[in-house]
CSV table of C-alpha atoms and ligand atoms in Angstrom, one decimal:
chain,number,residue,atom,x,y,z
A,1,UNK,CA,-11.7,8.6,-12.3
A,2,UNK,CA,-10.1,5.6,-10.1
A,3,UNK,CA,-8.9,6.3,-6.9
A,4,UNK,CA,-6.9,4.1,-4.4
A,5,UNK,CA,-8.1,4.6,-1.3
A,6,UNK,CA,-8.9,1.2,0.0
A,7,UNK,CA,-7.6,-2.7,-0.8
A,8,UNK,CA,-10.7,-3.0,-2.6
A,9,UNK,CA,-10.1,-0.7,-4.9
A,10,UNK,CA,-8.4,-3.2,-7.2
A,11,UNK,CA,-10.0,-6.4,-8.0
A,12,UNK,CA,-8.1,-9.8,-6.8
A,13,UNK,CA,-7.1,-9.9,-10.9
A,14,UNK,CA,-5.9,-6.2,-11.1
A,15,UNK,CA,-3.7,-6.6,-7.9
A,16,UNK,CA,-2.6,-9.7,-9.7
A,17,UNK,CA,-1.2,-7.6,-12.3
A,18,UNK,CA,-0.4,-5.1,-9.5
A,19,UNK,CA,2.4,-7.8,-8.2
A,20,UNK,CA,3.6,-8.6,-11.5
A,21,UNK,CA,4.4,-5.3,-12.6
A,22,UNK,CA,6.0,-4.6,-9.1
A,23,UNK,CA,8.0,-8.0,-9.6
A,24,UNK,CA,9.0,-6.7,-12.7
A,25,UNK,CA,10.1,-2.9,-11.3
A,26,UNK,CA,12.0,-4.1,-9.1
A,27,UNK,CA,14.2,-6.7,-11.1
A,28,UNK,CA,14.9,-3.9,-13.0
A,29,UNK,CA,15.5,-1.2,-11.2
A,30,UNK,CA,18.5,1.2,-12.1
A,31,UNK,CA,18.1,-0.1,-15.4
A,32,UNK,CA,14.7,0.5,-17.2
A,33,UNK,CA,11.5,1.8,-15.7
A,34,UNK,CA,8.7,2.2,-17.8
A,35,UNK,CA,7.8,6.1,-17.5
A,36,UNK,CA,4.3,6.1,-16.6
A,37,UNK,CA,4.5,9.7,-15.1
A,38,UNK,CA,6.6,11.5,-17.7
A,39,UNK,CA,5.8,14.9,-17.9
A,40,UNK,CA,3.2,14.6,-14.8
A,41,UNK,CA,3.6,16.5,-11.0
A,42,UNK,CA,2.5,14.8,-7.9
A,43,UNK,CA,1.9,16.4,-4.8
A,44,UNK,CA,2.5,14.3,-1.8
A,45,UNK,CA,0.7,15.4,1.2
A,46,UNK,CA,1.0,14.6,4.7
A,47,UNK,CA,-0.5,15.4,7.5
A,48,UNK,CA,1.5,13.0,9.6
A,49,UNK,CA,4.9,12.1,10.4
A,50,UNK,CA,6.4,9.5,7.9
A,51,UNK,CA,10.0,7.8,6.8
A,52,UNK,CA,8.9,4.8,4.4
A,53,UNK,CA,5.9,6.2,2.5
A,54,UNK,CA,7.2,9.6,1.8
A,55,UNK,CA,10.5,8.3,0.9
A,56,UNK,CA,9.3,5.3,-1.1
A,57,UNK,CA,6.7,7.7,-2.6
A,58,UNK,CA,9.3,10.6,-3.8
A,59,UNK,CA,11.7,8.3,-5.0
A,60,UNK,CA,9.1,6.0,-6.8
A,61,UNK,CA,7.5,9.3,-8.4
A,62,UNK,CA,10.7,10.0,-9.9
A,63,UNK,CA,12.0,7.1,-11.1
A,64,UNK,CA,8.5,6.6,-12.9
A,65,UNK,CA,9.9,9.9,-15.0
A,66,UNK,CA,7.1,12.0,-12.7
A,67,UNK,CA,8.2,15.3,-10.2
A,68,UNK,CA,7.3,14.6,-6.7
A,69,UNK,CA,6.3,18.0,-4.8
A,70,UNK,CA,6.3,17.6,-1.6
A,71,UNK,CA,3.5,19.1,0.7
A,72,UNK,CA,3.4,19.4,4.1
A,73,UNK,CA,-0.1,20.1,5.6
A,74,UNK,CA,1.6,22.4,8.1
A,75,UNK,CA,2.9,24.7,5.8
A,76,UNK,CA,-0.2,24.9,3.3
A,77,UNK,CA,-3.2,27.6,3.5
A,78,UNK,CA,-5.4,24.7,4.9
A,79,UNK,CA,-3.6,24.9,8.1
A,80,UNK,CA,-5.4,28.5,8.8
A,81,UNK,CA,-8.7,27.4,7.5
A,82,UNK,CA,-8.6,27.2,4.1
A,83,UNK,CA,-11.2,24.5,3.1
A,84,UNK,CA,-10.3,21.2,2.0
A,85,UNK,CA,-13.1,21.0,-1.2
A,86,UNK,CA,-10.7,24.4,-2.3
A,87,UNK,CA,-8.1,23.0,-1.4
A,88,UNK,CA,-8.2,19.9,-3.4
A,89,UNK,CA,-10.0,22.1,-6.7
A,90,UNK,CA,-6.8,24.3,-6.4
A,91,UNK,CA,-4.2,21.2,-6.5
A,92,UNK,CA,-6.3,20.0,-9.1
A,93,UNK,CA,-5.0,22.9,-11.4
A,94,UNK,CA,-1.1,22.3,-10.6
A,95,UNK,CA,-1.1,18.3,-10.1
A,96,UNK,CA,-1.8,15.5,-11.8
A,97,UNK,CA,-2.0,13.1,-9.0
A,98,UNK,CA,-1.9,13.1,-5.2
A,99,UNK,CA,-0.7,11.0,-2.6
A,100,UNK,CA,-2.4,11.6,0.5
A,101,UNK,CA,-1.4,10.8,4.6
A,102,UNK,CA,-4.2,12.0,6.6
A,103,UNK,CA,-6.0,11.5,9.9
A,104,UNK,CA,-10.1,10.8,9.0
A,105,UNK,CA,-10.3,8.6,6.1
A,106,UNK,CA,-12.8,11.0,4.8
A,107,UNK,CA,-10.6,14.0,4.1
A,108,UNK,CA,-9.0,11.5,1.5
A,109,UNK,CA,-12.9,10.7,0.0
A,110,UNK,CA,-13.3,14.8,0.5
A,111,UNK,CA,-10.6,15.3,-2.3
A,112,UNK,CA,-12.0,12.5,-4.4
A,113,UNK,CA,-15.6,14.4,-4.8
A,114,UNK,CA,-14.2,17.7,-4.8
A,115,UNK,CA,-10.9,17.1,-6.9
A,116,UNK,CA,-10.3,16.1,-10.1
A,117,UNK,CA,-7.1,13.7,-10.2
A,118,UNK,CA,-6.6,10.4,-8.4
A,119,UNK,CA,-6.2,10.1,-5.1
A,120,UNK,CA,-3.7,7.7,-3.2
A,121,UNK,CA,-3.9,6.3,0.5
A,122,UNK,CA,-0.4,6.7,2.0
A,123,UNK,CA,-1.7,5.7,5.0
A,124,UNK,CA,-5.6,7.1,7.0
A,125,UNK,CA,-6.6,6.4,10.7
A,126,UNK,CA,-9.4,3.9,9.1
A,127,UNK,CA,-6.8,2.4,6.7
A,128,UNK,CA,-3.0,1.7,5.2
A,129,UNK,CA,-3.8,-0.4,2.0
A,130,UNK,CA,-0.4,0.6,0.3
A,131,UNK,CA,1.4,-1.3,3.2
A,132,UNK,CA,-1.0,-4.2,2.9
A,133,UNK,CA,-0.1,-4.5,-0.7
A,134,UNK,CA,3.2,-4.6,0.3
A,135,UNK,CA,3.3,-6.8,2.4
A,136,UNK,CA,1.3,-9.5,1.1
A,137,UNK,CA,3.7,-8.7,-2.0
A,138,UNK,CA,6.5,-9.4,0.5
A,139,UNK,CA,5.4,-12.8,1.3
A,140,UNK,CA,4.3,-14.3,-2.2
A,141,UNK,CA,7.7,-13.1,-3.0
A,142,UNK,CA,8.9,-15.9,-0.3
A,143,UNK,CA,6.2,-18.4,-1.6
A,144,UNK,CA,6.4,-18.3,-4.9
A,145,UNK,CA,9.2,-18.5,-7.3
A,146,UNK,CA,6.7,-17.0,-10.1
A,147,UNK,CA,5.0,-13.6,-9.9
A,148,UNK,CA,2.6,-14.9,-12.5
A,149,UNK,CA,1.2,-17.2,-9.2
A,150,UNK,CA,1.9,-14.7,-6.4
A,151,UNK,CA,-2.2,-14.6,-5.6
A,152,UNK,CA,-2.1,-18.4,-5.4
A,153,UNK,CA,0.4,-18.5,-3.1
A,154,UNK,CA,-1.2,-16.2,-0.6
A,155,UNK,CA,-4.6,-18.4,-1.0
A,156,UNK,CA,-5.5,-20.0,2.7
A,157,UNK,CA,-2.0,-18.8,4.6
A,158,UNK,CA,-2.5,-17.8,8.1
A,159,UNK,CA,-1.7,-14.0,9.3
A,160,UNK,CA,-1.4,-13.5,13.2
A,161,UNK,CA,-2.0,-10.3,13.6
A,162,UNK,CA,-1.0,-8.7,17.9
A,163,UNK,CA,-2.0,-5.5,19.7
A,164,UNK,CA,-4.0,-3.2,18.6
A,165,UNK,CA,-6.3,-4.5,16.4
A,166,UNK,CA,-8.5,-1.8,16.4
A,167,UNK,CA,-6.3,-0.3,14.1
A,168,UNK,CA,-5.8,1.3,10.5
A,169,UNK,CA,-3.5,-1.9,9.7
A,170,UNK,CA,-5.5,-4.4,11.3
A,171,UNK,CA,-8.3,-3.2,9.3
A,172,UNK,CA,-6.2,-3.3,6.2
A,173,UNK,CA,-5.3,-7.2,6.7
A,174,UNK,CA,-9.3,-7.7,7.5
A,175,UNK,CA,-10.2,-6.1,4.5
A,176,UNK,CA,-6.8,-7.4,2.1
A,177,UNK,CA,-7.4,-10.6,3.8
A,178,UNK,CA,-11.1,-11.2,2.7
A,179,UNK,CA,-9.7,-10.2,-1.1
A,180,UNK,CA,-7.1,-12.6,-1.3
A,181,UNK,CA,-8.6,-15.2,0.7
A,182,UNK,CA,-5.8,-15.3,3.5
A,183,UNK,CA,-6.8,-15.9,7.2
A,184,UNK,CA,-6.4,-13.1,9.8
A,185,UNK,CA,-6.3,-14.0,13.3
A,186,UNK,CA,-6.5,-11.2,15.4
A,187,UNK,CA,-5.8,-10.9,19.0
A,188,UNK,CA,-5.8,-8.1,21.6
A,189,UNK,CA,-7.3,-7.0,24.7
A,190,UNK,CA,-11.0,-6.4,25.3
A,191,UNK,CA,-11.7,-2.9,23.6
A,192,UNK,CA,-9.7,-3.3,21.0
A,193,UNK,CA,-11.2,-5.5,18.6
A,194,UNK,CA,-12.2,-4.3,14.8
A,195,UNK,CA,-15.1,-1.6,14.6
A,196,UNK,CA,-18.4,-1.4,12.8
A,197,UNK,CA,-16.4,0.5,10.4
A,198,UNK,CA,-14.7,-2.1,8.6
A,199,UNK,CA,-17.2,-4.8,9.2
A,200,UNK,CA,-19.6,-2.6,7.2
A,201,UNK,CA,-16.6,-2.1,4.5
A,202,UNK,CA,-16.7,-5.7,4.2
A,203,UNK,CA,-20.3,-5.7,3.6
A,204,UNK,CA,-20.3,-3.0,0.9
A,205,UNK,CA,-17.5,-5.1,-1.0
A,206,UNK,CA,-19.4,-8.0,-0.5
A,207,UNK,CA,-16.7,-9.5,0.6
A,208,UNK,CA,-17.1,-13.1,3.1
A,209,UNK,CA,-14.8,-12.1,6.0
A,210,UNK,CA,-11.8,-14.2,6.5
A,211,UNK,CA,-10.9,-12.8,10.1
A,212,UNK,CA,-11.6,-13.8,13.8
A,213,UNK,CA,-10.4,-12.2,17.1
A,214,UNK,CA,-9.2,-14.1,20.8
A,215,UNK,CA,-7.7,-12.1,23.7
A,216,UNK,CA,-5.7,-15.5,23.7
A,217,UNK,CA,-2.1,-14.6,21.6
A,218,UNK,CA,-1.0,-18.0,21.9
A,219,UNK,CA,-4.2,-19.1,19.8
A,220,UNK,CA,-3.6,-16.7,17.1
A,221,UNK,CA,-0.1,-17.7,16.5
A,222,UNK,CA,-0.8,-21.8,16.7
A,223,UNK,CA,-0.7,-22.7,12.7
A,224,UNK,CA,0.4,-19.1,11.6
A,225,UNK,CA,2.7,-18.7,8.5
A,226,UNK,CA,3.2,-15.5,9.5
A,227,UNK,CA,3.0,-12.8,13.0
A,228,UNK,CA,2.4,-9.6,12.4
A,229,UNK,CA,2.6,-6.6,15.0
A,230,UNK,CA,2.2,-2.9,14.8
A,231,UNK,CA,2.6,0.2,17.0
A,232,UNK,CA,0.1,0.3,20.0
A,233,UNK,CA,0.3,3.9,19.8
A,234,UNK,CA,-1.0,4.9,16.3
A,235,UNK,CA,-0.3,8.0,15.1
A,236,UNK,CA,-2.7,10.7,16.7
A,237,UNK,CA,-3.5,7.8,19.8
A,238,UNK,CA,-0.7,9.8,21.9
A,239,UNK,CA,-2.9,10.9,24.6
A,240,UNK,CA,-3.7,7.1,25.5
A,241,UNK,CA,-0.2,6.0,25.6
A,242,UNK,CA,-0.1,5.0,29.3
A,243,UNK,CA,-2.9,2.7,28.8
A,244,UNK,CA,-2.6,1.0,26.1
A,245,UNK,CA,1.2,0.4,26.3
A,246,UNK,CA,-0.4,-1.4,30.2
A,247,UNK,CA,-3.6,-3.2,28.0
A,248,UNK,CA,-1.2,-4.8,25.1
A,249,UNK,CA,1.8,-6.4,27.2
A,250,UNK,CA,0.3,-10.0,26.8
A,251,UNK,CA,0.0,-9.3,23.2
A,252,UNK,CA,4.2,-8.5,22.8
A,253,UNK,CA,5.5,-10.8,19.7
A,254,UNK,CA,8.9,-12.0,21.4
A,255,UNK,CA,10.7,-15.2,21.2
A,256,UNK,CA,8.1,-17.7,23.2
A,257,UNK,CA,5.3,-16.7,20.8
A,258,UNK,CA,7.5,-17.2,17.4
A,259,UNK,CA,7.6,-20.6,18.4
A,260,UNK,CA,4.3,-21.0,18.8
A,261,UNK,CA,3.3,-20.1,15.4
A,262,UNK,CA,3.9,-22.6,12.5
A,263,UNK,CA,7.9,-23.9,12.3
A,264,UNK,CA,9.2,-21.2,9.4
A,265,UNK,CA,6.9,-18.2,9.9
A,266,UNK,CA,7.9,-15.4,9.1
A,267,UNK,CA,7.9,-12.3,11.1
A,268,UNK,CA,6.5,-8.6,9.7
A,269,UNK,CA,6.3,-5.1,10.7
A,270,UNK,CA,5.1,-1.7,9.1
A,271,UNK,CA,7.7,-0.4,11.1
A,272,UNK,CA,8.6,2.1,13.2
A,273,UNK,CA,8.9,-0.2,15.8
A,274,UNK,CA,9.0,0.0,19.5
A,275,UNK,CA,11.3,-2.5,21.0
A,276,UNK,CA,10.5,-3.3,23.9
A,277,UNK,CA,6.5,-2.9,23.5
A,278,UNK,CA,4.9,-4.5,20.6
A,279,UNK,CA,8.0,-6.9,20.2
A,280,UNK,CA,11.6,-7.6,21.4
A,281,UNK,CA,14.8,-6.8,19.5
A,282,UNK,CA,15.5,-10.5,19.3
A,283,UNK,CA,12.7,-11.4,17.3
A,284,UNK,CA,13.0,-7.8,15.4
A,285,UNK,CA,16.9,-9.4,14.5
A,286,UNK,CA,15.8,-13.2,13.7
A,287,UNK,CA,16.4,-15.2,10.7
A,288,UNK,CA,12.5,-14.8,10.8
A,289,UNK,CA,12.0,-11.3,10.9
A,290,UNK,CA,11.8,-10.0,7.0
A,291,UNK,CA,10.7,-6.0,8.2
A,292,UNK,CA,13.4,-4.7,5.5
A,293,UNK,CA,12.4,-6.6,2.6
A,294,UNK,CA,9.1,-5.2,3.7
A,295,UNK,CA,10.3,-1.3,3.7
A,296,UNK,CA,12.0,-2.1,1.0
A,297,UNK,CA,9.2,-3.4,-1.5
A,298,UNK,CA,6.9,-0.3,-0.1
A,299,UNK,CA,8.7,1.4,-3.2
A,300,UNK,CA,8.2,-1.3,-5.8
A,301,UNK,CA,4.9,-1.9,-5.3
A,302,UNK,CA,4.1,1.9,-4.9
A,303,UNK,CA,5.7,2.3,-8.3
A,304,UNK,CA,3.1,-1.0,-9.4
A,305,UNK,CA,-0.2,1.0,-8.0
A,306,UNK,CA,0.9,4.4,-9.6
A,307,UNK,CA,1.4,2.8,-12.9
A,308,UNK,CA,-1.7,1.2,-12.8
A,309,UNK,CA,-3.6,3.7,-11.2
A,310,UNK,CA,-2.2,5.7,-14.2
A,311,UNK,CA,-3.4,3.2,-17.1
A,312,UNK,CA,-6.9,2.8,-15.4
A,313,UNK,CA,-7.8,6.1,-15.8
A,314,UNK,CA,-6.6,6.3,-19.2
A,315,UNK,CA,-9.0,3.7,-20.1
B,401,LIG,N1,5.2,1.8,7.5
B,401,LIG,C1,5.0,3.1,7.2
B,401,LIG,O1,4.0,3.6,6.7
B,401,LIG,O2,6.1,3.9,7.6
B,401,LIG,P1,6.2,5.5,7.7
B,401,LIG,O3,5.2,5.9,8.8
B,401,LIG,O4,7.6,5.7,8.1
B,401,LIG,O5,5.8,6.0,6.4
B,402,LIG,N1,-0.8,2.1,13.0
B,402,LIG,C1,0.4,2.9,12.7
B,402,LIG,C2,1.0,2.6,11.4
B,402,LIG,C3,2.3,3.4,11.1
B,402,LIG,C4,2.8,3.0,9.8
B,402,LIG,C5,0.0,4.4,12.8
B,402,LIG,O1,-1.1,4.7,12.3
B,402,LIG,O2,0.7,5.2,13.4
């Protein structure tokens, strides 16, 4: 059974074909749409807020001919202590997929040993691979006229990536980064650079990192084709909000560090964004800034992964 959990999930020529078919979703959209999960149910589970992926994720399971059930954590038996291996056998019975938004990344490898249909990252503290997908999708969009060649076009681009990159998406662009061969220059204050965690992922994937980390911004922006920046309060970081929102001021994306990245780069964010923190409402409104086409394609290329997800496992 394949799961997509992680970036690596998908080899650099599946994601390839990941693109393509997304390319292809969305050009037609409204019109045709292969239905890849006709007569299928699946649940979509969260366990934290969300706009974009449960959305994208709903709307996406339907238009691929599926039925999207919605599940919020709050509201299932697991919530008063129902364990999580019953929890995923019992789904098991009812679905034939789930999409999963979860705190520890290991409640999502939990369902995949104790469940028996795939399993989909919408988004884990460790990781947020269907975002990374996105976005890279967002970009080869702008850098190549061909979806055939969308991989190429990514090949040796520079990512500046500012704030907190300790977190689940500057993990994603290490670990999307080293498969597509893109550079990923972190920066953020001292404590906050990537964890063991996904070092060691990068070792298991055998996989030549493609990242480094400064506490200087302006250095990770010089020669960037693109500036990323997320939230520097991740979901569940609430409690260290004073701090961090004090640590990560040098590291705000506004006007003064867009032009310090390459002339044309191109501005990206998960979103929800904070302006005002991690970057100012000018640059959020710039001719650079392409955070909508982002939000946009999360349902595209979510439709891409489920259909694929859905023709792996049928061999
Ligand atoms: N970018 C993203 O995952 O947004 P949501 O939290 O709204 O799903
Ligand atoms: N790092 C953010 C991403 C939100 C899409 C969080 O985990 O809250």
């Amino acid at each position: 059974m394949r799961h997509f959990l992680k970036e690596t999930d998908f080899s650099r020529e599946e994601v390839a074909g990941v693109f393509a078919t997304a390319a292809a979703m969305k050009q037609s959209r409204g019109r045709h749409t292969p239905p890849s999960l006709a007569h299928q149910s699946w649940g979509l589970l969260f366990f934290k807020k969300s706009t974009r992926t449960r959305v994208s994720f709903q709307v996406g399971v339907a238009e691929l001919g599926g039925n999207p059930v919605m599940l919020n954590a709050d509201e299932l038996q697991l919530s008063r202590g129902e364990t999580t291996s019953d929890t995923a056998r019992v789904l098991s019975r009812y679905l034939h997929g789930l999409v999963i938004r979860c705190y520890e990344h290991s409640l999502l490898e939990e369902f995949t040993r104790f469940g028996s249909v795939p399993v989909v990252n919408a988004l884990s503290d460790f990781l947020h691979p269907c975002q990374i997908y996105t976005d890279f999708f967002t970009l080869a969009e702008r850098w190549s006229g061909d979806s055939s060649r969308y991989l190429e076009s990514l090949k040796g681009k520079k990512i500046a990536f500012l704030g907190d990159t300790a977190c689940n998406m500057a993990n994603s662009f290490i670990l999307g980064g080293a498969l597509l061969d893109v550079e990923i220059s972190l920066s953020g204050p001292a404590g906050f650079e990537p964890g063991e965690k996904i070092i060691d992922q990068l070792k298991q994937d055998k996989l030549s990192p493609t990242w480094s980390f400064t506490q200087d911004p302006a250095e990770a922006v010089r020669g960037a084709d693109m500036v990323y920046t997320d939230v520097w309060v991740s979901m569940g970081m609430e409690a260290e909000k004073a701090d961090r929102l004090k640590l990560m001021q040098p590291y705000q994306v506004n006007g003064a560090l867009m032009k310090a990245a390459k002339s044309g780069a191109y501005f990206m964010h998960c979103l929800p964004a904070h302006a005002g923190e991690e970057v100012t409402q000018d640059v959020l409104d710039s001719p650079a800034s392409i955070i909508f086409d982002q939000a946009e394609n999360r349902l595209h290329t979510q439709k891409a992964i489920l259909a694929h997800l859905g023709a792996a496992n049928r061999g």
